[in-house]
Amino acid sequence: ASILFLRACLAVLASPIYLLSFLGIWEPFCKKVFFPFFLEKFFAIHEKKTNKPKQELFRNLPDFKSPSGELKLLEIGTGCGANFQFYPPGCKVTCTDINPDFQQGLSKSMDKNKHVHYERFLVAPGEDLHQVPSGSVDAVVGTWVLCSVHSVNGTLKEVLRVLRPGGAFYFLEHVAADRSSWKHFWQQVWYPTWKLVFNGCCLTREIWNNLEQANFSELNLRHITIALPWMPVQPHIIGYAVK
């Protein structure tokens, strides 16, 4: 009852956005203007908190080069290209995102990271990567993307399809807090309004379960906390899974 009451209070505070959503105005504005702008500014702060974990996460990326010595990498939900700085020199990157309006911010990141070869940008959801041939990439990267896909299992199925045998999927995702904690209580309070404001982002997904149930031969996963004061997205999982 307390969760429902606090949700209602939050909805009242966010009533202009709910009204715009009812009128069909908020979703196109969010995708085209607000969300790309927010992510670009937010990740400027977020990257300071995740720099060290990401350095450790991507340290062994070169180990997954193909026998020819190339490293073909596919990033799903590329956004503004916050991960490019961590990729090894010379790797070939295909970027995908469901939102074509990220391309302006993406171009800035590409200009800053000339050590990476950018092959193409595909407008595609994580659940449908049909433009990428099966078994054609050495690594797939997804950070802060499984929270907003329509189907986590469908996305992981596509990840496994496009990876070559022995390839790896790298992930960093915010997840549900422990169900007995106050963090989880507030995640439930925030959930409907957060999902509306931030373009479908879900706060209470237990994504580690999806990864454990997917058909990976090896899973390296850790639960960590990223210090983001007053934000309901502090619990994270980080790691990589091998096909």
JSON list of C-alpha atoms in Angstrom, two decimals:
[
{"chain": "A", "resi": 1, "resn": "ALA", "atom": "CA", "xyz": [0.00, 0.00, 0.00]},
{"chain": "A", "resi": 2, "resn": "SER", "atom": "CA", "xyz": [2.82, 2.40, 0.81]},
{"chain": "A", "resi": 3, "resn": "ILE", "atom": "CA", "xyz": [4.45, 1.72, -2.55]},
{"chain": "A", "resi": 4, "resn": "LEU", "atom": "CA", "xyz": [1.21, 2.45, -4.40]},
{"chain": "A", "resi": 5, "resn": "PHE", "atom": "CA", "xyz": [0.70, 5.66, -2.40]},
{"chain": "A", "resi": 6, "resn": "LEU", "atom": "CA", "xyz": [4.21, 6.91, -3.09]},
{"chain": "A", "resi": 7, "resn": "ARG", "atom": "CA", "xyz": [3.88, 5.98, -6.75]},
{"chain": "A", "resi": 8, "resn": "ALA", "atom": "CA", "xyz": [0.75, 8.11, -6.92]},
{"chain": "A", "resi": 9, "resn": "CYS", "atom": "CA", "xyz": [2.56, 11.04, -5.28]},
{"chain": "A", "resi": 10, "resn": "LEU", "atom": "CA", "xyz": [5.38, 10.73, -7.79]},
{"chain": "A", "resi": 11, "resn": "ALA", "atom": "CA", "xyz": [2.91, 10.57, -10.66]},
{"chain": "A", "resi": 12, "resn": "VAL", "atom": "CA", "xyz": [1.34, 13.82, -9.46]},
{"chain": "A", "resi": 13, "resn": "LEU", "atom": "CA", "xyz": [4.75, 15.50, -9.46]},
{"chain": "A", "resi": 14, "resn": "ALA", "atom": "CA", "xyz": [5.40, 14.16, -12.96]},
{"chain": "A", "resi": 15, "resn": "SER", "atom": "CA", "xyz": [1.86, 14.88, -14.18]},
{"chain": "A", "resi": 16, "resn": "PRO", "atom": "CA", "xyz": [2.97, 17.17, -17.06]},
{"chain": "A", "resi": 17, "resn": "ILE", "atom": "CA", "xyz": [4.97, 14.27, -18.52]},
{"chain": "A", "resi": 18, "resn": "TYR", "atom": "CA", "xyz": [2.07, 11.86, -18.04]},
{"chain": "A", "resi": 19, "resn": "LEU", "atom": "CA", "xyz": [-0.19, 14.35, -19.82]},
{"chain": "A", "resi": 20, "resn": "LEU", "atom": "CA", "xyz": [2.25, 14.72, -22.71]},
{"chain": "A", "resi": 21, "resn": "SER", "atom": "CA", "xyz": [2.45, 10.93, -22.91]},
{"chain": "A", "resi": 22, "resn": "PHE", "atom": "CA", "xyz": [-1.36, 10.67, -23.02]},
{"chain": "A", "resi": 23, "resn": "LEU", "atom": "CA", "xyz": [-1.40, 13.19, -25.88]},
{"chain": "A", "resi": 24, "resn": "GLY", "atom": "CA", "xyz": [1.26, 11.22, -27.77]},
{"chain": "A", "resi": 25, "resn": "ILE", "atom": "CA", "xyz": [3.83, 14.01, -27.52]},
{"chain": "A", "resi": 26, "resn": "TRP", "atom": "CA", "xyz": [6.27, 12.74, -24.90]},
{"chain": "A", "resi": 27, "resn": "GLU", "atom": "CA", "xyz": [7.54, 9.56, -26.59]},
{"chain": "A", "resi": 28, "resn": "PRO", "atom": "CA", "xyz": [8.80, 11.19, -29.84]},
{"chain": "A", "resi": 29, "resn": "PHE", "atom": "CA", "xyz": [10.20, 14.17, -27.86]},
{"chain": "A", "resi": 30, "resn": "CYS", "atom": "CA", "xyz": [11.93, 11.81, -25.43]},
{"chain": "A", "resi": 31, "resn": "LYS", "atom": "CA", "xyz": [13.52, 9.68, -28.17]},
{"chain": "A", "resi": 32, "resn": "LYS", "atom": "CA", "xyz": [14.61, 12.57, -30.36]},
{"chain": "A", "resi": 33, "resn": "VAL", "atom": "CA", "xyz": [15.59, 15.27, -27.85]},
{"chain": "A", "resi": 34, "resn": "PHE", "atom": "CA", "xyz": [15.44, 14.49, -24.12]},
{"chain": "A", "resi": 35, "resn": "PHE", "atom": "CA", "xyz": [16.92, 10.99, -23.87]},
{"chain": "A", "resi": 36, "resn": "PRO", "atom": "CA", "xyz": [19.96, 11.56, -26.13]},
{"chain": "A", "resi": 37, "resn": "PHE", "atom": "CA", "xyz": [20.66, 14.87, -24.32]},
{"chain": "A", "resi": 38, "resn": "PHE", "atom": "CA", "xyz": [20.20, 13.29, -20.88]},
{"chain": "A", "resi": 39, "resn": "LEU", "atom": "CA", "xyz": [22.42, 10.30, -21.62]},
{"chain": "A", "resi": 40, "resn": "GLU", "atom": "CA", "xyz": [25.22, 12.47, -23.00]},
{"chain": "A", "resi": 41, "resn": "LYS", "atom": "CA", "xyz": [25.22, 14.62, -19.83]},
{"chain": "A", "resi": 42, "resn": "PHE", "atom": "CA", "xyz": [24.58, 11.74, -17.42]},
{"chain": "A", "resi": 43, "resn": "PHE", "atom": "CA", "xyz": [27.34, 9.53, -18.81]},
{"chain": "A", "resi": 44, "resn": "ALA", "atom": "CA", "xyz": [29.81, 12.38, -18.35]},
{"chain": "A", "resi": 45, "resn": "ILE", "atom": "CA", "xyz": [29.19, 11.84, -14.61]},
{"chain": "A", "resi": 46, "resn": "HIS", "atom": "CA", "xyz": [28.61, 8.09, -14.82]},
{"chain": "A", "resi": 47, "resn": "GLU", "atom": "CA", "xyz": [31.89, 7.46, -16.62]},
{"chain": "A", "resi": 48, "resn": "LYS", "atom": "CA", "xyz": [33.88, 8.86, -13.70]},
{"chain": "A", "resi": 49, "resn": "LYS", "atom": "CA", "xyz": [32.27, 6.24, -11.48]},
{"chain": "A", "resi": 50, "resn": "THR", "atom": "CA", "xyz": [32.67, 3.34, -13.93]},
{"chain": "A", "resi": 51, "resn": "ASN", "atom": "CA", "xyz": [36.07, 4.10, -15.45]},
{"chain": "A", "resi": 52, "resn": "LYS", "atom": "CA", "xyz": [38.00, 1.64, -13.29]},
{"chain": "A", "resi": 53, "resn": "PRO", "atom": "CA", "xyz": [35.44, -1.22, -13.50]},
{"chain": "A", "resi": 54, "resn": "LYS", "atom": "CA", "xyz": [35.28, -0.83, -17.29]},
{"chain": "A", "resi": 55, "resn": "GLN", "atom": "CA", "xyz": [39.07, -0.84, -17.62]},
{"chain": "A", "resi": 56, "resn": "GLU", "atom": "CA", "xyz": [39.14, -4.13, -15.73]},
{"chain": "A", "resi": 57, "resn": "LEU", "atom": "CA", "xyz": [36.17, -5.52, -17.67]},
{"chain": "A", "resi": 58, "resn": "PHE", "atom": "CA", "xyz": [37.58, -4.88, -21.14]},
{"chain": "A", "resi": 59, "resn": "ARG", "atom": "CA", "xyz": [41.19, -5.73, -20.28]},
{"chain": "A", "resi": 60, "resn": "ASN", "atom": "CA", "xyz": [41.00, -9.20, -21.82]},
{"chain": "A", "resi": 61, "resn": "LEU", "atom": "CA", "xyz": [39.14, -8.19, -25.00]},
{"chain": "A", "resi": 62, "resn": "PRO", "atom": "CA", "xyz": [42.25, -8.88, -27.14]},
{"chain": "A", "resi": 63, "resn": "ASP", "atom": "CA", "xyz": [42.12, -12.50, -25.96]},
{"chain": "A", "resi": 64, "resn": "PHE", "atom": "CA", "xyz": [39.04, -13.02, -28.13]},
{"chain": "A", "resi": 65, "resn": "LYS", "atom": "CA", "xyz": [40.62, -12.06, -31.45]},
{"chain": "A", "resi": 66, "resn": "SER", "atom": "CA", "xyz": [39.82, -14.39, -34.32]},
{"chain": "A", "resi": 67, "resn": "PRO", "atom": "CA", "xyz": [42.52, -16.79, -35.61]},
{"chain": "A", "resi": 68, "resn": "SER", "atom": "CA", "xyz": [43.31, -14.18, -38.30]},
{"chain": "A", "resi": 69, "resn": "GLY", "atom": "CA", "xyz": [44.28, -11.70, -35.58]},
{"chain": "A", "resi": 70, "resn": "GLU", "atom": "CA", "xyz": [41.31, -9.39, -36.13]},
{"chain": "A", "resi": 71, "resn": "LEU", "atom": "CA", "xyz": [38.87, -8.39, -33.42]},
{"chain": "A", "resi": 72, "resn": "LYS", "atom": "CA", "xyz": [35.38, -7.80, -34.80]},
{"chain": "A", "resi": 73, "resn": "LEU", "atom": "CA", "xyz": [33.16, -6.23, -32.16]},
{"chain": "A", "resi": 74, "resn": "LEU", "atom": "CA", "xyz": [29.43, -5.53, -32.16]},
{"chain": "A", "resi": 75, "resn": "GLU", "atom": "CA", "xyz": [28.03, -3.08, -29.62]},
{"chain": "A", "resi": 76, "resn": "ILE", "atom": "CA", "xyz": [24.29, -3.16, -28.97]},
{"chain": "A", "resi": 77, "resn": "GLY", "atom": "CA", "xyz": [22.64, -0.03, -27.61]},
{"chain": "A", "resi": 78, "resn": "THR", "atom": "CA", "xyz": [25.73, 2.01, -28.43]},
{"chain": "A", "resi": 79, "resn": "GLY", "atom": "CA", "xyz": [24.15, 5.30, -27.36]},
{"chain": "A", "resi": 80, "resn": "CYS", "atom": "CA", "xyz": [26.77, 8.05, -27.32]},
{"chain": "A", "resi": 81, "resn": "GLY", "atom": "CA", "xyz": [29.74, 5.70, -27.61]},
{"chain": "A", "resi": 82, "resn": "ALA", "atom": "CA", "xyz": [30.88, 5.80, -23.99]},
{"chain": "A", "resi": 83, "resn": "ASN", "atom": "CA", "xyz": [32.77, 2.49, -24.33]},
{"chain": "A", "resi": 84, "resn": "PHE", "atom": "CA", "xyz": [34.96, 3.33, -27.34]},
{"chain": "A", "resi": 85, "resn": "GLN", "atom": "CA", "xyz": [37.87, 4.54, -25.21]},
{"chain": "A", "resi": 86, "resn": "PHE", "atom": "CA", "xyz": [38.24, 1.07, -23.68]},
{"chain": "A", "resi": 87, "resn": "TYR", "atom": "CA", "xyz": [38.46, -0.88, -26.94]},
{"chain": "A", "resi": 88, "resn": "PRO", "atom": "CA", "xyz": [41.86, -2.13, -28.15]},
{"chain": "A", "resi": 89, "resn": "PRO", "atom": "CA", "xyz": [43.54, -0.32, -31.07]},
{"chain": "A", "resi": 90, "resn": "GLY", "atom": "CA", "xyz": [42.58, -1.56, -34.51]},
{"chain": "A", "resi": 91, "resn": "CYS", "atom": "CA", "xyz": [39.43, -3.42, -33.53]},
{"chain": "A", "resi": 92, "resn": "LYS", "atom": "CA", "xyz": [36.54, -3.22, -36.01]},
{"chain": "A", "resi": 93, "resn": "VAL", "atom": "CA", "xyz": [33.32, -1.98, -34.43]},
{"chain": "A", "resi": 94, "resn": "THR", "atom": "CA", "xyz": [29.75, -2.23, -35.68]},
{"chain": "A", "resi": 95, "resn": "CYS", "atom": "CA", "xyz": [27.40, 0.01, -33.69]},
{"chain": "A", "resi": 96, "resn": "THR", "atom": "CA", "xyz": [23.70, -0.66, -33.22]},
{"chain": "A", "resi": 97, "resn": "ASP", "atom": "CA", "xyz": [20.97, 1.28, -31.48]},
{"chain": "A", "resi": 98, "resn": "ILE", "atom": "CA", "xyz": [17.21, 1.41, -31.75]},
{"chain": "A", "resi": 99, "resn": "ASN", "atom": "CA", "xyz": [17.35, 5.21, -31.64]},
{"chain": "A", "resi": 100, "resn": "PRO", "atom": "CA", "xyz": [18.89, 6.88, -34.74]},
{"chain": "A", "resi": 101, "resn": "ASP", "atom": "CA", "xyz": [19.02, 10.23, -32.92]},
{"chain": "A", "resi": 102, "resn": "PHE", "atom": "CA", "xyz": [22.13, 9.11, -30.99]},
{"chain": "A", "resi": 103, "resn": "GLN", "atom": "CA", "xyz": [24.27, 9.48, -34.10]},
{"chain": "A", "resi": 104, "resn": "GLN", "atom": "CA", "xyz": [25.26, 13.09, -33.38]},
{"chain": "A", "resi": 105, "resn": "GLY", "atom": "CA", "xyz": [26.70, 12.21, -29.96]},
{"chain": "A", "resi": 106, "resn": "LEU", "atom": "CA", "xyz": [28.17, 9.07, -31.46]},
{"chain": "A", "resi": 107, "resn": "SER", "atom": "CA", "xyz": [30.11, 11.08, -34.03]},
{"chain": "A", "resi": 108, "resn": "LYS", "atom": "CA", "xyz": [31.75, 13.10, -31.23]},
{"chain": "A", "resi": 109, "resn": "SER", "atom": "CA", "xyz": [32.94, 9.90, -29.53]},
{"chain": "A", "resi": 110, "resn": "MET", "atom": "CA", "xyz": [34.25, 8.53, -32.83]},
{"chain": "A", "resi": 111, "resn": "ASP", "atom": "CA", "xyz": [36.27, 11.72, -33.38]},
{"chain": "A", "resi": 112, "resn": "LYS", "atom": "CA", "xyz": [37.80, 11.35, -29.90]},
{"chain": "A", "resi": 113, "resn": "ASN", "atom": "CA", "xyz": [38.69, 7.68, -30.37]},
{"chain": "A", "resi": 114, "resn": "LYS", "atom": "CA", "xyz": [40.55, 7.34, -33.65]},
{"chain": "A", "resi": 115, "resn": "HIS", "atom": "CA", "xyz": [42.27, 4.14, -32.51]},
{"chain": "A", "resi": 116, "resn": "VAL", "atom": "CA", "xyz": [39.11, 2.16, -33.35]},
{"chain": "A", "resi": 117, "resn": "HIS", "atom": "CA", "xyz": [37.89, 1.35, -36.86]},
{"chain": "A", "resi": 118, "resn": "TYR", "atom": "CA", "xyz": [34.15, 2.01, -37.18]},
{"chain": "A", "resi": 119, "resn": "GLU", "atom": "CA", "xyz": [32.49, -0.18, -39.80]},
{"chain": "A", "resi": 120, "resn": "ARG", "atom": "CA", "xyz": [28.81, 0.84, -39.72]},
{"chain": "A", "resi": 121, "resn": "PHE", "atom": "CA", "xyz": [25.86, 2.03, -37.63]},
{"chain": "A", "resi": 122, "resn": "LEU", "atom": "CA", "xyz": [22.71, -0.07, -37.70]},
{"chain": "A", "resi": 123, "resn": "VAL", "atom": "CA", "xyz": [19.33, 1.08, -36.44]},
{"chain": "A", "resi": 124, "resn": "ALA", "atom": "CA", "xyz": [18.16, -2.16, -34.83]},
{"chain": "A", "resi": 125, "resn": "PRO", "atom": "CA", "xyz": [16.72, -3.43, -31.53]},
{"chain": "A", "resi": 126, "resn": "GLY", "atom": "CA", "xyz": [18.72, -5.94, -29.54]},
{"chain": "A", "resi": 127, "resn": "GLU", "atom": "CA", "xyz": [16.10, -8.62, -30.17]},
{"chain": "A", "resi": 128, "resn": "ASP", "atom": "CA", "xyz": [16.45, -8.36, -33.96]},
{"chain": "A", "resi": 129, "resn": "LEU", "atom": "CA", "xyz": [20.00, -8.15, -35.31]},
{"chain": "A", "resi": 130, "resn": "HIS", "atom": "CA", "xyz": [19.16, -9.86, -38.61]},
{"chain": "A", "resi": 131, "resn": "GLN", "atom": "CA", "xyz": [21.49, -7.45, -40.45]},
{"chain": "A", "resi": 132, "resn": "VAL", "atom": "CA", "xyz": [24.43, -9.11, -38.68]},
{"chain": "A", "resi": 133, "resn": "PRO", "atom": "CA", "xyz": [25.34, -12.58, -40.03]},
{"chain": "A", "resi": 134, "resn": "SER", "atom": "CA", "xyz": [25.42, -15.53, -37.64]},
{"chain": "A", "resi": 135, "resn": "GLY", "atom": "CA", "xyz": [28.80, -16.32, -36.09]},
{"chain": "A", "resi": 136, "resn": "SER", "atom": "CA", "xyz": [30.38, -13.21, -37.60]},
{"chain": "A", "resi": 137, "resn": "VAL", "atom": "CA", "xyz": [31.72, -11.31, -34.57]},
{"chain": "A", "resi": 138, "resn": "ASP", "atom": "CA", "xyz": [34.34, -12.07, -31.93]},
{"chain": "A", "resi": 139, "resn": "ALA", "atom": "CA", "xyz": [32.77, -10.01, -29.14]},
{"chain": "A", "resi": 140, "resn": "VAL", "atom": "CA", "xyz": [29.48, -8.34, -28.34]},
{"chain": "A", "resi": 141, "resn": "VAL", "atom": "CA", "xyz": [29.25, -5.47, -25.85]},
{"chain": "A", "resi": 142, "resn": "GLY", "atom": "CA", "xyz": [26.12, -4.23, -24.10]},
{"chain": "A", "resi": 143, "resn": "THR", "atom": "CA", "xyz": [26.24, -1.71, -21.25]},
{"chain": "A", "resi": 144, "resn": "TRP", "atom": "CA", "xyz": [23.09, -0.23, -19.79]},
{"chain": "A", "resi": 145, "resn": "VAL", "atom": "CA", "xyz": [21.00, -1.77, -22.55]},
{"chain": "A", "resi": 146, "resn": "LEU", "atom": "CA", "xyz": [19.31, -4.91, -21.18]},
{"chain": "A", "resi": 147, "resn": "CYS", "atom": "CA", "xyz": [17.34, -2.69, -18.81]},
{"chain": "A", "resi": 148, "resn": "SER", "atom": "CA", "xyz": [15.30, -1.28, -21.68]},
{"chain": "A", "resi": 149, "resn": "VAL", "atom": "CA", "xyz": [15.04, -4.00, -24.35]},
{"chain": "A", "resi": 150, "resn": "HIS", "atom": "CA", "xyz": [11.59, -5.53, -24.83]},
{"chain": "A", "resi": 151, "resn": "SER", "atom": "CA", "xyz": [12.96, -9.03, -24.22]},
{"chain": "A", "resi": 152, "resn": "VAL", "atom": "CA", "xyz": [16.17, -9.79, -22.34]},
{"chain": "A", "resi": 153, "resn": "ASN", "atom": "CA", "xyz": [16.04, -13.46, -23.37]},
{"chain": "A", "resi": 154, "resn": "GLY", "atom": "CA", "xyz": [15.40, -12.53, -27.00]},
{"chain": "A", "resi": 155, "resn": "THR", "atom": "CA", "xyz": [18.38, -10.18, -26.97]},
{"chain": "A", "resi": 156, "resn": "LEU", "atom": "CA", "xyz": [20.68, -12.80, -25.43]},
{"chain": "A", "resi": 157, "resn": "LYS", "atom": "CA", "xyz": [19.51, -15.29, -28.06]},
{"chain": "A", "resi": 158, "resn": "GLU", "atom": "CA", "xyz": [20.60, -12.84, -30.79]},
{"chain": "A", "resi": 159, "resn": "VAL", "atom": "CA", "xyz": [23.91, -12.24, -29.00]},
{"chain": "A", "resi": 160, "resn": "LEU", "atom": "CA", "xyz": [24.62, -15.97, -29.06]},
{"chain": "A", "resi": 161, "resn": "ARG", "atom": "CA", "xyz": [23.63, -16.19, -32.71]},
{"chain": "A", "resi": 162, "resn": "VAL", "atom": "CA", "xyz": [25.98, -13.46, -33.97]},
{"chain": "A", "resi": 163, "resn": "LEU", "atom": "CA", "xyz": [28.94, -14.57, -31.83]},
{"chain": "A", "resi": 164, "resn": "ARG", "atom": "CA", "xyz": [31.39, -17.06, -33.27]},
{"chain": "A", "resi": 165, "resn": "PRO", "atom": "CA", "xyz": [32.09, -20.13, -31.11]},
{"chain": "A", "resi": 166, "resn": "GLY", "atom": "CA", "xyz": [34.54, -19.03, -28.43]},
{"chain": "A", "resi": 167, "resn": "GLY", "atom": "CA", "xyz": [33.44, -15.38, -28.69]},
{"chain": "A", "resi": 168, "resn": "ALA", "atom": "CA", "xyz": [32.40, -13.35, -25.66]},
{"chain": "A", "resi": 169, "resn": "PHE", "atom": "CA", "xyz": [29.56, -11.09, -24.54]},
{"chain": "A", "resi": 170, "resn": "TYR", "atom": "CA", "xyz": [30.61, -8.23, -22.23]},
{"chain": "A", "resi": 171, "resn": "PHE", "atom": "CA", "xyz": [28.01, -6.59, -20.01]},
{"chain": "A", "resi": 172, "resn": "LEU", "atom": "CA", "xyz": [27.56, -3.89, -17.37]},
{"chain": "A", "resi": 173, "resn": "GLU", "atom": "CA", "xyz": [23.95, -3.46, -16.28]},
{"chain": "A", "resi": 174, "resn": "HIS", "atom": "CA", "xyz": [22.03, -1.85, -13.46]},
{"chain": "A", "resi": 175, "resn": "VAL", "atom": "CA", "xyz": [19.74, -4.40, -11.84]},
{"chain": "A", "resi": 176, "resn": "ALA", "atom": "CA", "xyz": [17.19, -4.93, -9.10]},
{"chain": "A", "resi": 177, "resn": "ALA", "atom": "CA", "xyz": [18.45, -4.49, -5.56]},
{"chain": "A", "resi": 178, "resn": "ASP", "atom": "CA", "xyz": [18.06, -7.21, -2.93]},
{"chain": "A", "resi": 179, "resn": "ARG", "atom": "CA", "xyz": [14.33, -7.75, -2.44]},
{"chain": "A", "resi": 180, "resn": "SER", "atom": "CA", "xyz": [14.56, -7.25, 1.31]},
{"chain": "A", "resi": 181, "resn": "SER", "atom": "CA", "xyz": [16.35, -3.90, 1.03]},
{"chain": "A", "resi": 182, "resn": "TRP", "atom": "CA", "xyz": [15.13, -0.31, 1.11]},
{"chain": "A", "resi": 183, "resn": "LYS", "atom": "CA", "xyz": [16.82, 0.19, -2.25]},
{"chain": "A", "resi": 184, "resn": "HIS", "atom": "CA", "xyz": [14.44, -2.33, -3.77]},
{"chain": "A", "resi": 185, "resn": "PHE", "atom": "CA", "xyz": [11.49, -0.63, -2.06]},
{"chain": "A", "resi": 186, "resn": "TRP", "atom": "CA", "xyz": [12.39, 2.70, -3.68]},
{"chain": "A", "resi": 187, "resn": "GLN", "atom": "CA", "xyz": [13.05, 1.04, -7.02]},
{"chain": "A", "resi": 188, "resn": "GLN", "atom": "CA", "xyz": [9.46, -0.20, -6.94]},
{"chain": "A", "resi": 189, "resn": "VAL", "atom": "CA", "xyz": [8.21, 3.28, -6.05]},
{"chain": "A", "resi": 190, "resn": "TRP", "atom": "CA", "xyz": [10.14, 4.87, -8.91]},
{"chain": "A", "resi": 191, "resn": "TYR", "atom": "CA", "xyz": [9.45, 2.11, -11.45]},
{"chain": "A", "resi": 192, "resn": "PRO", "atom": "CA", "xyz": [6.42, 3.41, -13.48]},
{"chain": "A", "resi": 193, "resn": "THR", "atom": "CA", "xyz": [7.54, 7.04, -13.66]},
{"chain": "A", "resi": 194, "resn": "TRP", "atom": "CA", "xyz": [11.19, 6.15, -14.29]},
{"chain": "A", "resi": 195, "resn": "LYS", "atom": "CA", "xyz": [10.19, 3.84, -17.16]},
{"chain": "A", "resi": 196, "resn": "LEU", "atom": "CA", "xyz": [8.07, 6.57, -18.73]},
{"chain": "A", "resi": 197, "resn": "VAL", "atom": "CA", "xyz": [10.62, 9.38, -18.35]},
{"chain": "A", "resi": 198, "resn": "PHE", "atom": "CA", "xyz": [13.67, 7.34, -19.39]},
{"chain": "A", "resi": 199, "resn": "ASN", "atom": "CA", "xyz": [12.40, 5.67, -22.53]},
{"chain": "A", "resi": 200, "resn": "GLY", "atom": "CA", "xyz": [11.43, 2.24, -21.19]},
{"chain": "A", "resi": 201, "resn": "CYS", "atom": "CA", "xyz": [14.25, 1.73, -18.69]},
{"chain": "A", "resi": 202, "resn": "CYS", "atom": "CA", "xyz": [13.21, -0.91, -16.11]},
{"chain": "A", "resi": 203, "resn": "LEU", "atom": "CA", "xyz": [14.60, -0.69, -12.58]},
{"chain": "A", "resi": 204, "resn": "THR", "atom": "CA", "xyz": [13.73, -4.11, -11.18]},
{"chain": "A", "resi": 205, "resn": "ARG", "atom": "CA", "xyz": [15.08, -6.60, -13.70]},
{"chain": "A", "resi": 206, "resn": "GLU", "atom": "CA", "xyz": [17.10, -9.47, -12.25]},
{"chain": "A", "resi": 207, "resn": "ILE", "atom": "CA", "xyz": [19.23, -9.78, -15.36]},
{"chain": "A", "resi": 208, "resn": "TRP", "atom": "CA", "xyz": [21.73, -12.17, -13.76]},
{"chain": "A", "resi": 209, "resn": "ASN", "atom": "CA", "xyz": [19.01, -14.85, -13.90]},
{"chain": "A", "resi": 210, "resn": "ASN", "atom": "CA", "xyz": [18.62, -14.39, -17.67]},
{"chain": "A", "resi": 211, "resn": "LEU", "atom": "CA", "xyz": [22.38, -14.68, -18.15]},
{"chain": "A", "resi": 212, "resn": "GLU", "atom": "CA", "xyz": [22.58, -17.80, -15.99]},
{"chain": "A", "resi": 213, "resn": "GLN", "atom": "CA", "xyz": [19.78, -19.43, -17.97]},
{"chain": "A", "resi": 214, "resn": "ALA", "atom": "CA", "xyz": [21.18, -18.48, -21.40]},
{"chain": "A", "resi": 215, "resn": "ASN", "atom": "CA", "xyz": [23.18, -21.04, -23.34]},
{"chain": "A", "resi": 216, "resn": "PHE", "atom": "CA", "xyz": [26.67, -19.71, -22.57]},
{"chain": "A", "resi": 217, "resn": "SER", "atom": "CA", "xyz": [29.44, -22.21, -21.87]},
{"chain": "A", "resi": 218, "resn": "GLU", "atom": "CA", "xyz": [31.13, -19.92, -19.34]},
{"chain": "A", "resi": 219, "resn": "LEU", "atom": "CA", "xyz": [29.78, -17.02, -17.26]},
{"chain": "A", "resi": 220, "resn": "ASN", "atom": "CA", "xyz": [31.96, -14.61, -15.27]},
{"chain": "A", "resi": 221, "resn": "LEU", "atom": "CA", "xyz": [29.63, -12.31, -13.30]},
{"chain": "A", "resi": 222, "resn": "ARG", "atom": "CA", "xyz": [30.02, -10.04, -10.28]},
{"chain": "A", "resi": 223, "resn": "HIS", "atom": "CA", "xyz": [27.53, -7.91, -8.37]},
{"chain": "A", "resi": 224, "resn": "ILE", "atom": "CA", "xyz": [28.86, -4.41, -7.67]},
{"chain": "A", "resi": 225, "resn": "THR", "atom": "CA", "xyz": [27.52, -1.09, -6.43]},
{"chain": "A", "resi": 226, "resn": "ILE", "atom": "CA", "xyz": [28.21, 2.13, -8.31]},
{"chain": "A", "resi": 227, "resn": "ALA", "atom": "CA", "xyz": [27.95, 5.24, -6.15]},
{"chain": "A", "resi": 228, "resn": "LEU", "atom": "CA", "xyz": [25.24, 7.35, -7.78]},
{"chain": "A", "resi": 229, "resn": "PRO", "atom": "CA", "xyz": [23.71, 9.33, -4.88]},
{"chain": "A", "resi": 230, "resn": "TRP", "atom": "CA", "xyz": [19.92, 9.68, -4.90]},
{"chain": "A", "resi": 231, "resn": "MET", "atom": "CA", "xyz": [19.62, 7.44, -7.97]},
{"chain": "A", "resi": 232, "resn": "PRO", "atom": "CA", "xyz": [17.74, 4.10, -7.92]},
{"chain": "A", "resi": 233, "resn": "VAL", "atom": "CA", "xyz": [20.30, 2.49, -10.26]},
{"chain": "A", "resi": 234, "resn": "GLN", "atom": "CA", "xyz": [23.20, 1.77, -7.91]},
{"chain": "A", "resi": 235, "resn": "PRO", "atom": "CA", "xyz": [23.18, -2.08, -7.91]},
{"chain": "A", "resi": 236, "resn": "HIS", "atom": "CA", "xyz": [24.97, -3.43, -11.00]},
{"chain": "A", "resi": 237, "resn": "ILE", "atom": "CA", "xyz": [26.26, -6.65, -12.50]},
{"chain": "A", "resi": 238, "resn": "ILE", "atom": "CA", "xyz": [29.46, -6.73, -14.53]},
{"chain": "A", "resi": 239, "resn": "GLY", "atom": "CA", "xyz": [31.32, -9.44, -16.42]},
{"chain": "A", "resi": 240, "resn": "TYR", "atom": "CA", "xyz": [31.50, -11.47, -19.60]},
{"chain": "A", "resi": 241, "resn": "ALA", "atom": "CA", "xyz": [30.06, -14.71, -20.94]},
{"chain": "A", "resi": 242, "resn": "VAL", "atom": "CA", "xyz": [31.65, -17.04, -23.49]},
{"chain": "A", "resi": 243, "resn": "LYS", "atom": "CA", "xyz": [29.82, -18.87, -26.26]}
]
